[in-house]
XYZ file of C-alpha atoms in Angstrom:
400
model
C -8.524 -53.292 36.717
C -6.503 -55.791 38.735
C -5.821 -57.869 35.640
C -4.563 -54.804 33.798
C -2.244 -53.914 36.658
C -0.979 -57.494 36.797
C -0.404 -57.565 33.053
C 1.385 -54.212 33.166
C 3.566 -55.365 36.078
C 4.513 -58.533 34.210
C 5.219 -56.590 31.029
C 7.593 -54.080 32.642
C 9.142 -56.606 35.052
C 7.994 -54.666 38.107
C 8.523 -57.535 40.541
C 12.100 -58.076 39.431
C 12.940 -54.376 39.621
C 11.385 -54.025 43.067
C 13.241 -57.102 44.258
C 16.564 -55.724 43.025
C 15.863 -52.362 44.675
C 14.932 -54.129 47.904
C 18.143 -56.150 47.709
C 20.332 -53.047 47.361
C 18.391 -51.285 50.124
C 18.949 -54.265 52.428
C 22.677 -54.290 51.710
C 22.928 -50.534 52.308
C 20.956 -50.779 55.557
C 23.155 -53.629 56.767
C 26.341 -51.688 56.020
C 24.949 -48.557 57.696
C 23.965 -50.528 60.790
C 27.391 -52.130 60.991
C 29.012 -48.713 60.669
C 26.822 -47.349 63.461
C 27.771 -50.278 65.673
C 31.516 -49.924 65.127
C 31.980 -46.153 64.853
C 29.268 -44.819 67.162
C 29.457 -47.151 70.126
C 29.892 -44.167 72.435
C 26.328 -43.057 71.769
C 25.064 -46.046 73.740
C 22.436 -48.671 73.035
C 19.605 -46.140 73.124
C 20.968 -44.048 70.290
C 18.298 -42.644 67.993
C 20.459 -43.551 65.008
C 20.679 -47.209 66.031
C 16.968 -47.389 66.806
C 16.091 -45.837 63.436
C 18.408 -48.222 61.588
C 16.960 -51.161 63.505
C 13.425 -50.196 62.444
C 14.581 -49.869 58.836
C 16.278 -53.274 59.031
C 13.139 -54.893 60.434
C 10.948 -53.411 57.686
C 13.360 -54.553 54.976
C 13.599 -57.942 56.680
C 9.840 -58.450 56.480
C 9.632 -57.289 52.852
C 12.607 -59.337 51.693
C 11.351 -62.354 53.628
C 7.996 -62.073 51.859
C 9.726 -61.935 48.462
C 11.890 -64.973 49.234
C 8.946 -66.981 50.605
C 6.903 -66.158 47.515
C 9.700 -67.281 45.187
C 10.159 -70.510 47.137
C 6.397 -71.149 47.071
C 6.323 -70.690 43.294
C 9.291 -73.041 42.944
C 7.598 -75.660 45.132
C 4.361 -75.399 43.140
C 6.257 -75.858 39.867
C 7.957 -78.926 41.279
C 4.632 -80.362 42.452
C 3.234 -79.916 38.953
C 6.314 -81.589 37.490
C 7.276 -78.704 35.212
C 10.381 -79.114 33.103
C 13.522 -78.027 34.943
C 11.801 -77.593 38.306
C 13.880 -80.300 40.031
C 17.128 -78.887 38.691
C 15.963 -75.426 39.705
C 15.375 -76.617 43.266
C 18.778 -78.271 43.456
C 20.535 -75.158 42.175
C 18.618 -72.948 44.600
C 19.673 -75.189 47.481
C 23.285 -75.212 46.289
C 23.538 -71.450 45.792
C 21.743 -70.774 49.072
C 24.146 -72.974 51.019
C 27.150 -71.378 49.319
C 25.859 -67.868 50.033
C 24.541 -68.520 53.534
C 27.534 -70.383 54.977
C 30.020 -67.450 54.895
C 27.377 -65.104 56.291
C 26.666 -67.415 59.221
C 30.381 -67.873 59.925
C 31.018 -64.116 59.835
C 28.002 -63.447 62.089
C 29.127 -66.038 64.645
C 32.682 -64.709 64.783
C 31.414 -61.110 64.924
C 29.220 -61.890 67.929
C 32.044 -63.823 69.568
C 34.574 -61.033 69.126
C 32.023 -58.434 70.198
C 31.303 -60.231 73.465
C 35.013 -60.733 74.072
C 35.575 -57.050 73.336
C 32.835 -55.991 75.756
C 34.323 -58.221 78.450
C 37.723 -56.643 77.820
C 36.296 -53.101 77.946
C 34.773 -53.681 81.376
C 37.560 -55.776 82.880
C 39.072 -54.959 86.267
C 42.269 -53.714 84.647
C 40.449 -51.193 82.447
C 38.258 -50.151 85.377
C 41.378 -49.506 87.463
C 42.971 -47.419 84.712
C 39.825 -45.315 84.304
C 39.460 -44.713 88.032
C 43.155 -43.914 88.482
C 43.087 -41.404 85.645
C 40.283 -39.550 87.398
C 42.088 -39.779 90.730
C 45.254 -38.275 89.246
C 43.308 -35.429 87.650
C 41.406 -34.657 90.844
C 44.570 -34.953 92.954
C 46.066 -32.066 90.990
C 43.053 -29.898 91.797
C 43.060 -31.015 95.439
C 46.719 -30.059 95.700
C 45.810 -26.545 94.570
C 43.049 -26.463 97.166
C 45.402 -27.587 99.960
C 48.015 -25.052 98.909
C 45.566 -22.175 98.798
C 44.248 -23.242 102.217
C 47.732 -23.130 103.709
C 48.468 -19.802 102.039
C 45.267 -18.125 103.198
C 45.894 -19.255 106.794
C 49.470 -17.947 106.757
C 48.357 -14.736 105.081
C 45.562 -14.272 107.610
C 48.010 -14.769 110.469
C 50.400 -12.139 109.085
C 47.624 -9.620 108.528
C 46.013 -10.280 111.911
C 49.255 -9.458 113.747
C 49.190 -5.935 112.293
C 45.425 -5.594 112.000
C 44.866 -2.645 114.442
C 47.277 -0.342 112.653
C 46.374 -1.528 109.168
C 42.632 -1.099 109.615
C 43.176 2.616 110.264
C 45.140 2.961 106.996
C 43.263 1.365 104.048
C 46.006 2.338 101.581
C 48.678 0.628 103.663
C 46.383 -2.387 104.083
C 45.979 -2.680 100.298
C 49.757 -2.461 99.833
C 50.374 -5.196 102.399
C 47.625 -7.284 100.807
C 49.185 -6.887 97.344
C 52.621 -7.813 98.696
C 51.267 -10.899 100.443
C 49.393 -11.890 97.296
C 52.510 -11.643 95.133
C 54.686 -13.371 97.743
C 52.449 -16.416 97.985
C 51.754 -16.714 94.264
C 48.093 -15.839 94.551
C 46.113 -14.253 91.772
C 43.770 -12.055 93.782
C 42.807 -11.154 97.335
C 40.293 -8.871 99.043
C 39.286 -7.993 102.587
C 35.650 -7.177 103.374
C 33.319 -7.080 106.346
C 30.143 -9.007 107.041
C 27.995 -6.256 105.514
C 29.733 -6.554 102.146
C 31.848 -3.431 102.451
C 35.181 -3.705 100.654
C 38.081 -2.765 102.933
C 41.113 -3.615 100.798
C 41.951 -5.149 97.451
C 45.170 -6.437 95.897
C 46.383 -4.923 92.666
C 44.954 -7.625 90.355
C 41.646 -8.462 92.020
C 39.325 -6.906 89.468
C 37.576 -10.209 88.679
C 36.751 -11.049 92.308
C 33.207 -10.093 93.261
C 32.649 -11.299 96.803
C 29.043 -10.223 97.028
C 28.042 -12.308 93.969
C 30.385 -15.264 94.327
C 30.072 -16.064 98.011
C 27.068 -18.066 99.155
C 25.654 -17.551 102.639
C 26.714 -20.982 103.852
C 30.355 -20.117 103.050
C 30.208 -17.036 105.297
C 28.596 -19.022 108.096
C 31.262 -21.727 107.948
C 33.989 -19.068 107.921
C 32.446 -17.479 111.034
C 32.702 -20.910 112.676
C 36.459 -20.882 112.182
C 36.665 -23.035 109.033
C 38.665 -22.350 105.903
C 36.137 -22.522 103.067
C 37.592 -23.575 99.698
C 35.463 -22.693 96.676
C 35.854 -23.881 93.106
C 33.609 -23.681 90.060
C 33.295 -25.842 86.943
C 32.978 -22.682 84.855
C 35.926 -20.837 86.408
C 39.678 -21.395 86.225
C 40.348 -20.311 89.818
C 40.425 -21.896 93.261
C 39.338 -19.519 96.041
C 39.531 -19.672 99.834
C 37.657 -17.731 102.502
C 38.705 -17.241 106.136
C 37.598 -14.881 108.904
C 40.246 -12.405 110.091
C 38.498 -10.749 113.011
C 35.542 -12.157 114.877
C 34.801 -8.906 116.684
C 34.383 -6.755 113.575
C 33.305 -9.671 111.305
C 36.114 -9.142 108.766
C 36.974 -11.750 106.112
C 39.924 -12.501 103.839
C 39.037 -13.880 100.405
C 41.868 -15.058 98.094
C 42.082 -16.818 94.748
C 44.650 -18.670 92.657
C 44.480 -19.439 88.932
C 44.568 -23.012 87.681
C 45.852 -23.973 84.244
C 42.750 -24.041 81.959
C 44.150 -27.038 80.096
C 44.233 -29.018 83.332
C 40.629 -28.109 84.082
C 39.649 -29.055 80.535
C 41.361 -32.443 80.891
C 39.675 -32.900 84.247
C 36.242 -32.172 82.781
C 36.811 -34.597 79.915
C 38.094 -37.249 82.301
C 35.056 -36.865 84.541
C 32.758 -37.121 81.535
C 34.538 -40.223 80.259
C 34.421 -41.901 83.674
C 30.737 -41.049 84.042
C 29.961 -42.524 80.626
C 32.087 -45.590 81.370
C 30.244 -46.202 84.645
C 26.879 -45.777 82.907
C 27.846 -48.271 80.210
C 29.190 -50.680 82.826
C 25.825 -50.632 84.593
C 24.073 -51.286 81.271
C 26.533 -53.968 80.207
C 24.008 -56.809 79.939
C 21.490 -54.557 78.193
C 24.145 -53.440 75.706
C 25.113 -57.019 74.908
C 21.499 -58.105 74.403
C 20.656 -55.120 72.199
C 23.740 -55.478 70.049
C 23.216 -59.233 69.698
C 19.660 -58.549 68.513
C 20.921 -55.963 66.023
C 23.606 -58.349 64.789
C 20.995 -61.096 64.414
C 18.635 -58.836 62.448
C 21.410 -57.718 60.114
C 22.643 -61.306 59.703
C 19.151 -62.602 58.834
C 18.705 -59.680 56.447
C 21.931 -60.578 54.661
C 20.944 -64.259 54.674
C 17.653 -63.507 52.958
C 19.449 -61.290 50.461
C 21.909 -64.111 49.745
C 19.067 -66.617 49.317
C 17.284 -64.254 46.926
C 20.466 -63.871 44.890
C 20.810 -67.658 44.811
C 17.222 -68.050 43.617
C 17.706 -65.394 40.925
C 20.939 -66.959 39.645
C 19.413 -70.441 39.654
C 16.352 -69.179 37.767
C 18.589 -67.497 35.194
C 20.462 -70.770 34.634
C 17.432 -73.066 34.664
C 15.159 -70.936 32.472
C 16.847 -71.780 29.127
C 17.260 -75.413 30.179
C 13.588 -75.717 31.078
C 12.601 -74.054 27.812
C 14.875 -76.469 25.965
C 13.243 -79.453 27.680
C 9.725 -78.254 26.854
C 10.612 -77.572 23.218
C 12.333 -80.974 22.961
C 9.139 -82.662 24.174
C 7.115 -80.826 21.531
C 9.693 -81.719 18.874
C 9.385 -85.349 19.961
C 5.643 -85.006 19.470
C 6.220 -83.941 15.854
C 6.317 -80.126 16.041
C 9.527 -79.618 14.092
C 8.826 -75.987 13.285
C 9.194 -74.815 16.904
C 12.372 -73.083 18.061
C 13.915 -72.021 21.361
C 14.715 -68.363 21.956
C 18.378 -67.508 21.507
C 20.113 -64.898 23.657
C 23.353 -63.038 23.108
C 25.007 -63.983 26.407
C 27.738 -65.885 24.587
C 27.865 -68.713 27.124
C 27.412 -72.452 26.670
C 23.650 -72.265 27.148
C 23.368 -69.880 24.205
C 25.506 -72.262 22.115
C 23.273 -75.146 23.170
C 20.159 -73.215 22.114
C 21.659 -72.418 18.711
C 22.722 -76.059 18.227
C 19.230 -77.243 19.147
C 17.646 -74.852 16.653
C 20.017 -76.057 13.929
C 19.105 -79.644 14.771
C 15.373 -78.947 14.559
C 15.890 -77.124 11.259
C 17.763 -80.123 9.869
C 15.082 -82.484 11.147
C 12.407 -80.324 9.537
C 14.308 -80.287 6.225
C 14.878 -84.046 6.336
C 11.227 -84.639 7.146
C 10.247 -82.424 4.230
C 12.595 -84.384 1.928
C 11.238 -87.706 3.187
C 7.685 -86.569 2.610
C 8.572 -85.369 -0.893
C 10.274 -88.699 -1.696
C 7.325 -90.615 -0.268
C 4.890 -88.600 -2.365
C 7.028 -89.234 -5.451
C 7.100 -92.977 -4.787
C 3.370 -92.973 -4.182
C 2.791 -91.180 -7.486
C 4.909 -93.755 -9.310
C 3.043 -96.593 -7.644
C -0.306 -95.204 -8.678
C 0.987 -94.631 -12.249
C 2.193 -98.228 -12.470
C -1.101 -99.573 -11.180
C -2.986 -97.483 -13.707
C -0.845 -98.751 -16.606
C -1.146 -102.347 -15.534
C -4.862 -102.062 -15.097
C -5.263 -101.125 -18.843
C -3.188 -104.016 -20.255
C -5.227 -107.173 -21.160
C -2.259 -109.467 -21.809
C -0.216 -110.764 -18.986
C 3.211 -109.562 -18.230
C 5.852 -112.172 -17.699
C 9.080 -111.274 -16.026
C 12.192 -113.141 -17.145
C 15.478 -113.256 -15.345
C 17.520 -113.291 -18.594
């Protein structure tokens, strides 16, 4: 069964086809890995895509290495046996391998060099300062809103407290004053409520403010201690402030001011970028080691592919030459009817094969003519001997 499979594989050229497919797969995997390294750096060294590509590269590396080692072992065995063309084959393999490997090594070295220089530039003090300052500027804008709303809520609380006794008896008047104060200070919303959660007054545009759901208990406790509590949310576009108006009746003022959503969006993106930058900075050495390993695997994969191409090209060139040498030895041994196979490549090797076949044909024809002439001379010699043997008188030859 094994012999049949081997014969079938040799007949259909299975090894050559698999080697070519493995070569293209290695090239595609190398290009894909390089693309993942250059275009998807932000995913980090632990990216599933990079890990998957690295596993694929390692598998192809082992398979292609086995193919190359097998071809080199066959070449070495042929050279040990002294087969025709084996020395030339080895020299061509070495030449093509050096020519193919040298550019790959140079490109790999410069790629690693530029990558390390690029990583050093990414995490330099200047870039670190720019990243930190960008976050500081974005947060300073939000802090300015918080300071402004703090000042406004204190001033608003002072104005309302001065008229609190009369306003508390007239909720409608209190709401009007609250709406006027809200509009005057550029606030978006404001409400007044007591410690039990009862709403006492609301400005005209405070429909989105829900004090009972938004306010945590610690905020109320800090407000009771005389602090101005500033509240902001990552999912909301408002900055809110809470202050206690009356300690005796436990009454609170809760105001809010809208912030430009685009600013909050930029702030969120800046925070995310700074967080990712800091994470990558902490993993700097790990990133460099991982990417160097990936570069090395891809470089070795391309080197093996280049060596295999060199071996294949050398074998294609040496095969007709080796066949020509073997046929020439057999022709020298007297086998003039043997011929070398001619291909239709149209190159000099094909012309050499055709010229050799014409030469052997001419030698065969000349040998046939010589044999025919020799047989004719031999027949004449035997005829002359027969005639002379039947003549009793002597034959005298005269010059003239």
